[in-house]
Short mmCIF file of C-alpha atoms in Angstrom, two decimals:
data_model
loop_
_atom_site.label_atom_id
_atom_site.label_comp_id
_atom_site.label_asym_id
_atom_site.label_seq_id
_atom_site.Cartn_x
_atom_site.Cartn_y
_atom_site.Cartn_z
CA MET A 1 42.28 -12.94 269.31
CA ASN A 2 39.18 -11.30 268.09
CA MET A 3 39.54 -13.04 264.70
CA ILE A 4 39.73 -16.48 266.42
CA ALA A 5 36.72 -15.78 268.51
CA ARG A 6 34.58 -14.68 265.25
CA PHE A 7 35.92 -17.95 263.46
CA ALA A 8 34.77 -20.10 266.38
CA LYS A 9 31.25 -18.51 266.34
CA ASP A 10 30.94 -18.61 262.50
CA GLU A 11 28.55 -21.59 261.63
CA SER A 12 28.34 -21.03 257.83
CA GLY A 13 30.84 -23.74 257.22
CA ALA A 14 28.76 -26.18 259.21
CA THR A 15 25.71 -25.36 257.17
CA ALA A 16 27.53 -25.91 253.84
CA ILE A 17 28.55 -29.24 255.13
CA GLU A 18 25.07 -30.06 256.15
CA TYR A 19 23.79 -29.16 252.62
CA GLY A 20 26.43 -31.38 251.19
CA LEU A 21 25.39 -34.16 253.24
CA ILE A 22 21.78 -33.85 252.36
CA ALA A 23 22.65 -33.71 248.66
CA MET A 24 24.77 -36.87 249.06
CA LEU A 25 21.95 -38.63 250.72
CA VAL A 26 19.31 -37.61 248.01
CA SER A 27 21.86 -38.72 245.41
CA VAL A 28 22.50 -42.09 246.83
CA THR A 29 18.64 -42.68 247.23
CA ILE A 30 18.02 -41.61 243.68
CA ILE A 31 20.86 -43.93 242.48
CA GLY A 32 19.34 -46.87 244.34
CA ILE A 33 15.82 -46.12 243.05
CA LEU A 34 17.11 -46.05 239.46
CA LYS A 35 19.09 -49.16 239.81
CA SER A 36 15.93 -50.99 240.99
CA VAL A 37 13.80 -49.59 238.29
CA GLY A 38 16.43 -50.10 235.69
CA THR A 39 16.55 -53.72 236.41
CA SER A 40 12.76 -53.97 236.25
CA LEU A 41 12.76 -52.10 233.01
CA ASN A 42 15.50 -54.30 231.59
CA THR A 43 13.20 -57.38 232.33
CA VAL A 44 10.05 -55.67 230.60
CA PHE A 45 12.03 -54.75 227.56
CA THR A 46 13.38 -58.30 227.15
CA ASN A 47 9.91 -59.74 227.60
CA VAL A 48 8.74 -57.37 224.86
CA ASN A 49 11.50 -58.09 222.50
CA GLY A 50 10.88 -61.84 222.91
CA GLY A 51 7.15 -61.23 222.26
CA LEU A 52 7.85 -59.19 219.20
CA THR A 53 10.41 -61.60 217.84
CA GLY A 54 7.95 -64.52 218.30
CA ALA A 55 5.16 -62.51 216.52
CA ALA A 56 7.48 -61.60 213.62
CA LYS A 57 8.10 -65.32 212.77
#
């Protein structure tokens, strides 16, 4: 019975879950930002490529 009471009062597992959720939120945010920036960078490099191709002719 004493072991069950200690297990019920132990909050270290909850802390680990909270850290996991925070890490997941940060990861999802970073992925979203990188996808947005990646699309913009693709457009910039496409424009640069077009400009360089036109200048080389």
